[in-house]
mmCIF file of C-alpha atoms in Angstrom:
data_model
loop_
_atom_site.group_PDB
_atom_site.id
_atom_site.type_symbol
_atom_site.label_atom_id
_atom_site.label_comp_id
_atom_site.label_asym_id
_atom_site.label_seq_id
_atom_site.Cartn_x
_atom_site.Cartn_y
_atom_site.Cartn_z
ATOM 1 C CA UNK A 1 43.121 58.248 79.306
ATOM 2 C CA UNK A 2 46.576 56.660 79.153
ATOM 3 C CA UNK A 3 46.516 52.947 78.560
ATOM 4 C CA UNK A 4 42.802 53.132 77.713
ATOM 5 C CA UNK A 5 41.483 51.820 74.367
ATOM 6 C CA UNK A 6 39.667 54.686 72.596
ATOM 7 C CA UNK A 7 37.162 53.852 69.872
ATOM 8 C CA UNK A 8 35.708 56.057 67.238
ATOM 9 C CA UNK A 9 32.808 57.448 69.242
ATOM 10 C CA UNK A 10 34.997 58.146 72.257
ATOM 11 C CA UNK A 11 37.579 59.957 70.206
ATOM 12 C CA UNK A 12 34.978 62.307 68.646
ATOM 13 C CA UNK A 13 33.373 62.973 72.025
ATOM 14 C CA UNK A 14 36.635 63.548 73.815
ATOM 15 C CA UNK A 15 38.080 66.059 71.389
ATOM 16 C CA UNK A 16 34.871 67.863 70.745
ATOM 17 C CA UNK A 17 34.228 68.358 74.417
ATOM 18 C CA UNK A 18 37.812 69.408 75.382
ATOM 19 C CA UNK A 19 38.940 71.432 72.387
ATOM 20 C CA UNK A 20 38.507 74.862 74.094
ATOM 21 C CA UNK A 21 40.047 73.619 77.331
ATOM 22 C CA UNK A 22 43.093 72.305 75.463
ATOM 23 C CA UNK A 23 43.670 75.641 73.828
ATOM 24 C CA UNK A 24 43.339 77.499 77.123
ATOM 25 C CA UNK A 25 45.871 75.163 78.703
ATOM 26 C CA UNK A 26 48.315 75.627 75.795
ATOM 27 C CA UNK A 27 48.194 79.406 76.046
ATOM 28 C CA UNK A 28 48.159 79.378 79.836
ATOM 29 C CA UNK A 29 45.801 82.305 80.111
ATOM 30 C CA UNK A 30 47.454 84.388 77.422
ATOM 31 C CA UNK A 31 44.028 85.053 76.052
ATOM 32 C CA UNK A 32 40.482 84.250 76.884
ATOM 33 C CA UNK A 33 37.917 82.543 74.667
ATOM 34 C CA UNK A 34 35.098 85.065 74.493
ATOM 35 C CA UNK A 35 33.420 87.424 72.009
ATOM 36 C CA UNK A 36 36.237 89.956 72.489
ATOM 37 C CA UNK A 37 38.859 87.665 70.914
ATOM 38 C CA UNK A 38 40.273 89.613 67.962
ATOM 39 C CA UNK A 39 43.198 90.044 65.690
ATOM 40 C CA UNK A 40 46.245 87.729 66.083
ATOM 41 C CA UNK A 41 44.700 85.911 69.039
ATOM 42 C CA UNK A 42 41.576 85.086 66.988
ATOM 43 C CA UNK A 43 43.677 83.704 64.118
ATOM 44 C CA UNK A 44 45.843 81.703 66.518
ATOM 45 C CA UNK A 45 42.718 80.254 68.152
ATOM 46 C CA UNK A 46 41.112 79.363 64.733
ATOM 47 C CA UNK A 47 44.314 77.701 63.450
ATOM 48 C CA UNK A 48 44.783 75.553 66.593
ATOM 49 C CA UNK A 49 41.072 74.608 66.596
ATOM 50 C CA UNK A 50 41.351 73.673 62.912
ATOM 51 C CA UNK A 51 44.374 71.380 63.693
ATOM 52 C CA UNK A 52 42.473 69.815 66.558
ATOM 53 C CA UNK A 53 39.441 69.154 64.388
ATOM 54 C CA UNK A 54 41.512 67.640 61.585
ATOM 55 C CA UNK A 55 43.383 65.361 64.015
ATOM 56 C CA UNK A 56 40.067 64.309 65.566
ATOM 57 C CA UNK A 57 38.669 63.212 62.175
ATOM 58 C CA UNK A 58 41.873 61.351 61.356
ATOM 59 C CA UNK A 59 41.958 59.535 64.675
ATOM 60 C CA UNK A 60 38.311 58.703 64.465
ATOM 61 C CA UNK A 61 38.841 57.004 61.129
ATOM 62 C CA UNK A 62 41.811 55.050 62.566
ATOM 63 C CA UNK A 63 39.837 54.138 65.758
ATOM 64 C CA UNK A 64 36.940 52.925 63.646
ATOM 65 C CA UNK A 65 39.219 50.129 62.322
ATOM 66 C CA UNK A 66 41.111 49.403 65.560
ATOM 67 C CA UNK A 67 40.878 51.181 68.886
ATOM 68 C CA UNK A 68 43.803 53.478 69.768
ATOM 69 C CA UNK A 69 45.664 53.031 73.045
ATOM 70 C CA UNK A 70 47.468 56.181 74.146
ATOM 71 C CA UNK A 71 50.670 55.428 75.894
ATOM 72 C CA UNK A 72 52.344 58.806 76.286
ATOM 73 C CA UNK A 73 52.032 62.404 75.086
ATOM 74 C CA UNK A 74 54.992 64.828 74.893
ATOM 75 C CA UNK A 75 57.124 62.345 76.726
ATOM 76 C CA UNK A 76 60.871 63.110 77.122
ATOM 77 C CA UNK A 77 62.937 59.942 76.779
ATOM 78 C CA UNK A 78 66.711 59.612 76.747
ATOM 79 C CA UNK A 79 69.270 56.885 76.660
ATOM 80 C CA UNK A 80 73.015 56.689 77.148
ATOM 81 C CA UNK A 81 74.454 55.961 73.701
ATOM 82 C CA UNK A 82 77.992 54.441 73.773
ATOM 83 C CA UNK A 83 80.653 55.567 71.327
ATOM 84 C CA UNK A 84 84.406 54.985 71.240
ATOM 85 C CA UNK A 85 86.812 57.891 71.448
ATOM 86 C CA UNK A 86 90.572 57.225 71.579
ATOM 87 C CA UNK A 87 89.953 53.672 72.758
ATOM 88 C CA UNK A 88 87.671 54.705 75.514
ATOM 89 C CA UNK A 89 83.930 54.146 75.728
ATOM 90 C CA UNK A 90 82.038 57.470 76.102
ATOM 91 C CA UNK A 91 78.310 57.534 76.779
ATOM 92 C CA UNK A 92 76.325 60.338 75.168
ATOM 93 C CA UNK A 93 72.905 61.477 76.319
ATOM 94 C CA UNK A 94 70.600 61.022 73.389
ATOM 95 C CA UNK A 95 66.911 61.501 73.120
ATOM 96 C CA UNK A 96 64.181 64.117 72.945
ATOM 97 C CA UNK A 97 60.507 64.891 73.574
ATOM 98 C CA UNK A 98 58.287 62.412 71.639
ATOM 99 C CA UNK A 99 55.054 64.141 70.641
ATOM 100 C CA UNK A 100 52.864 61.016 70.889
ATOM 101 C CA UNK A 101 53.313 57.325 71.597
ATOM 102 C CA UNK A 102 50.295 55.103 71.016
ATOM 103 C CA UNK A 103 49.426 51.558 70.110
ATOM 104 C CA UNK A 104 47.130 50.017 67.493
ATOM 105 C CA UNK A 105 46.889 46.270 67.772
ATOM 106 C CA UNK A 106 50.455 45.023 68.207
ATOM 107 C CA UNK A 107 51.986 48.087 66.565
ATOM 108 C CA UNK A 108 53.554 50.800 68.774
ATOM 109 C CA UNK A 109 53.462 54.095 66.810
ATOM 110 C CA UNK A 110 56.114 56.791 67.528
ATOM 111 C CA UNK A 111 54.473 59.941 66.242
ATOM 112 C CA UNK A 112 56.035 63.353 65.500
ATOM 113 C CA UNK A 113 53.801 66.309 64.512
ATOM 114 C CA UNK A 114 54.949 68.662 61.767
ATOM 115 C CA UNK A 115 53.263 71.964 61.005
ATOM 116 C CA UNK A 116 55.815 73.109 58.380
ATOM 117 C CA UNK A 117 55.995 72.438 54.691
ATOM 118 C CA UNK A 118 54.654 68.994 53.625
ATOM 119 C CA UNK A 119 57.438 68.717 51.014
ATOM 120 C CA UNK A 120 60.149 68.874 53.622
ATOM 121 C CA UNK A 121 58.266 66.546 56.027
ATOM 122 C CA UNK A 122 57.473 63.646 53.739
ATOM 123 C CA UNK A 123 57.472 60.206 55.335
ATOM 124 C CA UNK A 124 58.392 58.520 51.980
ATOM 125 C CA UNK A 125 61.958 57.840 50.822
ATOM 126 C CA UNK A 126 63.214 55.675 47.880
ATOM 127 C CA UNK A 127 65.674 53.637 49.915
ATOM 128 C CA UNK A 128 66.560 53.781 53.665
ATOM 129 C CA UNK A 129 70.132 54.834 52.786
ATOM 130 C CA UNK A 130 68.740 58.208 51.586
ATOM 131 C CA UNK A 131 67.956 59.121 55.172
ATOM 132 C CA UNK A 132 71.678 58.818 56.016
ATOM 133 C CA UNK A 133 72.884 60.741 52.964
ATOM 134 C CA UNK A 134 74.238 64.173 53.940
ATOM 135 C CA UNK A 135 73.080 65.599 50.621
ATOM 136 C CA UNK A 136 69.447 64.484 51.166
ATOM 137 C CA UNK A 137 69.254 64.845 54.939
ATOM 138 C CA UNK A 138 67.673 68.321 54.836
ATOM 139 C CA UNK A 139 64.580 67.017 53.016
ATOM 140 C CA UNK A 140 64.440 63.808 55.043
ATOM 141 C CA UNK A 141 65.359 65.278 58.445
ATOM 142 C CA UNK A 142 61.819 64.611 59.865
ATOM 143 C CA UNK A 143 62.269 60.931 59.001
ATOM 144 C CA UNK A 144 65.698 60.785 60.669
ATOM 145 C CA UNK A 145 64.438 62.550 63.808
ATOM 146 C CA UNK A 146 61.599 60.099 64.192
ATOM 147 C CA UNK A 147 63.836 57.087 63.592
ATOM 148 C CA UNK A 148 66.056 58.307 66.422
ATOM 149 C CA UNK A 149 63.029 58.478 68.661
ATOM 150 C CA UNK A 150 62.173 54.929 67.680
ATOM 151 C CA UNK A 151 65.700 53.833 68.599
ATOM 152 C CA UNK A 152 65.425 55.469 71.989
ATOM 153 C CA UNK A 153 61.958 54.008 72.676
ATOM 154 C CA UNK A 154 62.930 50.509 71.488
ATOM 155 C CA UNK A 155 66.049 50.437 73.806
ATOM 156 C CA UNK A 156 63.897 51.460 76.749
ATOM 157 C CA UNK A 157 61.093 48.977 75.809
ATOM 158 C CA UNK A 158 63.048 45.964 74.336
ATOM 159 C CA UNK A 159 59.964 43.594 74.344
ATOM 160 C CA UNK A 160 58.157 45.551 71.580
ATOM 161 C CA UNK A 161 58.123 43.625 68.300
ATOM 162 C CA UNK A 162 56.632 46.276 66.046
ATOM 163 C CA UNK A 163 57.676 49.920 66.446
ATOM 164 C CA UNK A 164 56.658 52.213 63.665
ATOM 165 C CA UNK A 165 57.686 55.865 63.017
ATOM 166 C CA UNK A 166 54.982 58.234 61.904
ATOM 167 C CA UNK A 167 55.037 61.893 60.677
ATOM 168 C CA UNK A 168 51.692 63.611 61.202
ATOM 169 C CA UNK A 169 51.915 66.565 58.836
ATOM 170 C CA UNK A 170 49.084 68.902 59.766
ATOM 171 C CA UNK A 171 48.794 70.323 56.275
ATOM 172 C CA UNK A 172 47.991 66.869 54.915
ATOM 173 C CA UNK A 173 45.434 65.644 57.497
ATOM 174 C CA UNK A 174 42.524 66.473 55.280
ATOM 175 C CA UNK A 175 44.016 64.579 52.377
ATOM 176 C CA UNK A 176 42.551 61.053 52.535
ATOM 177 C CA UNK A 177 45.281 59.704 50.295
ATOM 178 C CA UNK A 178 48.172 60.936 52.580
ATOM 179 C CA UNK A 179 50.434 58.268 54.104
ATOM 180 C CA UNK A 180 51.884 59.250 57.494
ATOM 181 C CA UNK A 181 53.694 56.028 58.257
ATOM 182 C CA UNK A 182 57.437 56.412 57.453
ATOM 183 C CA UNK A 183 58.581 53.761 55.039
ATOM 184 C CA UNK A 184 60.866 53.287 52.086
ATOM 185 C CA UNK A 185 60.060 51.975 48.575
ATOM 186 C CA UNK A 186 62.601 49.187 48.802
ATOM 187 C CA UNK A 187 61.764 45.893 50.500
ATOM 188 C CA UNK A 188 64.017 46.487 53.520
ATOM 189 C CA UNK A 189 61.785 49.088 55.155
ATOM 190 C CA UNK A 190 58.623 48.827 53.078
ATOM 191 C CA UNK A 191 56.431 47.826 56.014
ATOM 192 C CA UNK A 192 57.769 50.690 58.132
ATOM 193 C CA UNK A 193 58.779 48.562 61.148
ATOM 194 C CA UNK A 194 61.798 50.357 62.659
ATOM 195 C CA UNK A 195 63.246 47.140 64.024
ATOM 196 C CA UNK A 196 63.986 46.019 60.476
ATOM 197 C CA UNK A 197 66.492 48.841 60.120
ATOM 198 C CA UNK A 198 67.511 49.276 63.717
ATOM 199 C CA UNK A 199 71.067 48.251 63.147
ATOM 200 C CA UNK A 200 71.502 50.694 60.323
ATOM 201 C CA UNK A 201 70.134 53.587 62.360
ATOM 202 C CA UNK A 202 72.383 52.741 65.282
ATOM 203 C CA UNK A 203 75.425 52.524 62.915
ATOM 204 C CA UNK A 204 74.678 55.895 61.408
ATOM 205 C CA UNK A 205 74.071 57.476 64.840
ATOM 206 C CA UNK A 206 77.309 56.015 66.199
ATOM 207 C CA UNK A 207 79.335 57.337 63.243
ATOM 208 C CA UNK A 208 77.740 60.784 63.480
ATOM 209 C CA UNK A 209 78.275 61.186 67.212
ATOM 210 C CA UNK A 210 81.811 59.901 66.919
ATOM 211 C CA UNK A 211 82.734 62.497 64.293
ATOM 212 C CA UNK A 212 81.186 65.256 66.538
ATOM 213 C CA UNK A 213 83.010 64.201 69.760
ATOM 214 C CA UNK A 214 86.307 62.931 68.335
ATOM 215 C CA UNK A 215 88.835 65.704 69.057
ATOM 216 C CA UNK A 216 90.917 64.504 66.060
ATOM 217 C CA UNK A 217 88.098 65.127 63.527
ATOM 218 C CA UNK A 218 87.948 68.752 62.464
ATOM 219 C CA UNK A 219 84.647 70.549 61.938
ATOM 220 C CA UNK A 220 84.178 71.332 58.186
ATOM 221 C CA UNK A 221 81.713 73.562 56.438
ATOM 222 C CA UNK A 222 79.048 71.841 54.532
ATOM 223 C CA UNK A 223 79.021 72.155 50.802
ATOM 224 C CA UNK A 224 75.253 72.042 50.723
ATOM 225 C CA UNK A 225 74.011 75.606 51.398
ATOM 226 C CA UNK A 226 70.459 74.486 51.930
ATOM 227 C CA UNK A 227 71.670 73.285 55.325
ATOM 228 C CA UNK A 228 72.336 76.865 56.195
ATOM 229 C CA UNK A 229 68.824 78.249 55.755
ATOM 230 C CA UNK A 230 67.747 77.613 59.329
ATOM 231 C CA UNK A 231 71.089 77.138 61.016
ATOM 232 C CA UNK A 232 71.576 79.039 64.206
ATOM 233 C CA UNK A 233 75.302 79.668 63.370
ATOM 234 C CA UNK A 234 74.863 80.720 59.762
ATOM 235 C CA UNK A 235 75.791 84.369 60.607
ATOM 236 C CA UNK A 236 79.053 83.321 62.266
ATOM 237 C CA UNK A 237 79.890 80.671 59.658
ATOM 238 C CA UNK A 238 79.443 83.138 56.840
ATOM 239 C CA UNK A 239 79.419 80.356 54.195
ATOM 240 C CA UNK A 240 76.706 81.923 52.018
ATOM 241 C CA UNK A 241 78.525 85.223 51.911
ATOM 242 C CA UNK A 242 81.799 83.433 50.865
ATOM 243 C CA UNK A 243 79.875 81.646 48.098
ATOM 244 C CA UNK A 244 78.588 84.996 46.742
ATOM 245 C CA UNK A 245 82.062 86.432 46.563
ATOM 246 C CA UNK A 246 83.441 83.289 44.753
#
């Protein structure tokens, strides 16, 4: 169905007819959908089916206003991002797997799905500078990730005039007042068009990558211990234990 315009009726029919097939494919035969489905497998099935139904209803409402054109799903896209190290240009592979790319009218939507806490996956920020603030990045990390995806997609598709980042938080899909389009409350990024803040995102990305790859810049422990909660290296870093002793 790529590049096809899907209206409200088609979205409802498509998802309703294919829901079980999608779940089977996702689990690759881990369990079967029959009357013997019990325990953890039953809960997993019900949770996934609930997410699909909620997404169907949300997409149907959107498609009722303007048909949705699906461009890509779970598409890995990368670019070579140039930074300067010791006077030399170094190109860094930058990108990731974008959950969903679609188009509504003239707007290309870069969508990232989030199943975690809605408070840590909000698409709203006071000013765009908050996204680049190290003290606030933990709360706004979902926004930053999706903006990076927008940067990658825009570089690969330079003719697009409107590229908007979206966070689809599954916990909020049933809330009709939820806003999934990433935007800021200041005028600069109020309409959510990434291209309005593209230069800022590139500057922040360049500075961050340069600090990581520059051999003259030492790695320093963060002073924000919330950054340690899900860090793979927290055990080796031992920052939280040091804080307890101090």
